[in-house]
């Protein structure tokens, strides 16, 4: 089975061709980072136009690299939400046009589900499993019961963790997107314990039994810390390291609560797994901290390879494989959805 996947929900134009045997025949990502950097964030209208400018060329290249014609495809998958609606529509309409012209099934992919399924592109992870989705727009803990069946256990009251990284990094004068730049700066800090003493941050809502996130307080704490001190390059590295470490601890703290809840609800489950996905899961400090929490709680941590963490076409193509196998084909009248909570997928009518 050959599936073409198209991703255009934020600032990455991603196209890939994948088989149901987990072979990645082509996988191209064109980042618009340089275009948006001058504005310090993604400008939706510019993003949509950039997808429009490049998508057809990228699709052609992905098909050439995969050595396939459109007639060799078994389906066309495109992100149909959630995301910036102009960009989503560009990718969705391109996918629908190819499906219509070549009489192939069209698969409307929920971007969040694609993130949650990505680790299965690499290895067979049986349902149910716990998902920690950490991206620019979302911070969620979910249980993946099956394709299309997710229970939301935790989300954020305010900012997403990626947004917290990006906005705080911007205050520190770092380029967009801030997450990877903050990680790079933090890596220059020679002594994390000293950094945490010099620039303390605390885990939001620590002690609360609710599994819930909130990141706007940490962003404010970062602003106050920047205003209070006159910084050198060294002290900024310490500040970044302490901040990043608190974000990692926050995720581990809430993931631990979720792992304990999962064990209470699924006591029979052998070798339970926690999947971490979304752009922020590229962060090594976060991965290490989650790894340690998983070991303590008898879970395996599964994280997609770094190239599949941030938005890309391979994750959409793989979701397309799984959805097609589950019979979840969409009609060509499917409407793009700026908001599309994962829990609504269970209402899918086959
Ligand atoms: O999943 P993604 O590519 O797009 C969304 O669906 O949002 O995630 C993008 C987010 C951005 O906020 C970016 O700063 C963050 O992921 N990110 C990172 C790292 N790489 C990307 N955050 C922290 N450390 C990183 N290494
Ligand atoms: Zn994403």
JSON list of N, CA, C and O and ligand atoms in Angstrom, two decimals, residues 111 115 135 278-279 311 315, ligand 2:
[
{"chain": "A", "resi": 111, "resn": "UNK", "atom": "N", "xyz": [-4.32, 16.37, 12.58]},
{"chain": "A", "resi": 111, "resn": "UNK", "atom": "CA", "xyz": [-2.89, 16.59, 12.81]},
{"chain": "A", "resi": 111, "resn": "UNK", "atom": "C", "xyz": [-2.44, 16.01, 14.16]},
{"chain": "A", "resi": 111, "resn": "UNK", "atom": "O", "xyz": [-1.34, 15.45, 14.27]},
{"chain": "A", "resi": 115, "resn": "UNK", "atom": "N", "xyz": [0.36, 13.00, 15.03]},
{"chain": "A", "resi": 115, "resn": "UNK", "atom": "CA", "xyz": [1.48, 13.04, 16.00]},
{"chain": "A", "resi": 115, "resn": "UNK", "atom": "C", "xyz": [1.41, 11.81, 16.91]},
{"chain": "A", "resi": 115, "resn": "UNK", "atom": "O", "xyz": [2.42, 11.18, 17.20]},
{"chain": "A", "resi": 135, "resn": "UNK", "atom": "N", "xyz": [3.42, 20.33, 21.66]},
{"chain": "A", "resi": 135, "resn": "UNK", "atom": "CA", "xyz": [3.75, 21.03, 20.41]},
{"chain": "A", "resi": 135, "resn": "UNK", "atom": "C", "xyz": [3.59, 22.53, 20.60]},
{"chain": "A", "resi": 135, "resn": "UNK", "atom": "O", "xyz": [3.42, 23.02, 21.73]},
{"chain": "A", "resi": 278, "resn": "UNK", "atom": "N", "xyz": [5.15, 15.46, 19.06]},
{"chain": "A", "resi": 278, "resn": "UNK", "atom": "CA", "xyz": [5.01, 16.90, 18.85]},
{"chain": "A", "resi": 278, "resn": "UNK", "atom": "C", "xyz": [6.40, 17.54, 18.88]},
{"chain": "A", "resi": 278, "resn": "UNK", "atom": "O", "xyz": [7.36, 16.95, 19.37]},
{"chain": "A", "resi": 279, "resn": "UNK", "atom": "N", "xyz": [6.48, 18.75, 18.34]},
{"chain": "A", "resi": 279, "resn": "UNK", "atom": "CA", "xyz": [7.76, 19.42, 18.16]},
{"chain": "A", "resi": 279, "resn": "UNK", "atom": "C", "xyz": [8.65, 19.49, 19.40]},
{"chain": "A", "resi": 279, "resn": "UNK", "atom": "O", "xyz": [9.86, 19.31, 19.31]},
{"chain": "A", "resi": 311, "resn": "UNK", "atom": "N", "xyz": [6.58, 19.05, 12.60]},
{"chain": "A", "resi": 311, "resn": "UNK", "atom": "CA", "xyz": [5.59, 18.73, 11.57]},
{"chain": "A", "resi": 311, "resn": "UNK", "atom": "C", "xyz": [6.23, 18.26, 10.26]},
{"chain": "A", "resi": 311, "resn": "UNK", "atom": "O", "xyz": [7.21, 18.84, 9.81]},
{"chain": "A", "resi": 315, "resn": "UNK", "atom": "N", "xyz": [4.44, 11.78, 8.89]},
{"chain": "A", "resi": 315, "resn": "UNK", "atom": "CA", "xyz": [3.46, 11.44, 9.94]},
{"chain": "A", "resi": 315, "resn": "UNK", "atom": "C", "xyz": [2.04, 11.45, 9.39]},
{"chain": "A", "resi": 315, "resn": "UNK", "atom": "O", "xyz": [1.19, 10.68, 9.82]},
{"chain": "B", "resi": 2, "resn": "LIG", "atom": "ZN1", "xyz": [2.45, 19.49, 15.06]}
]
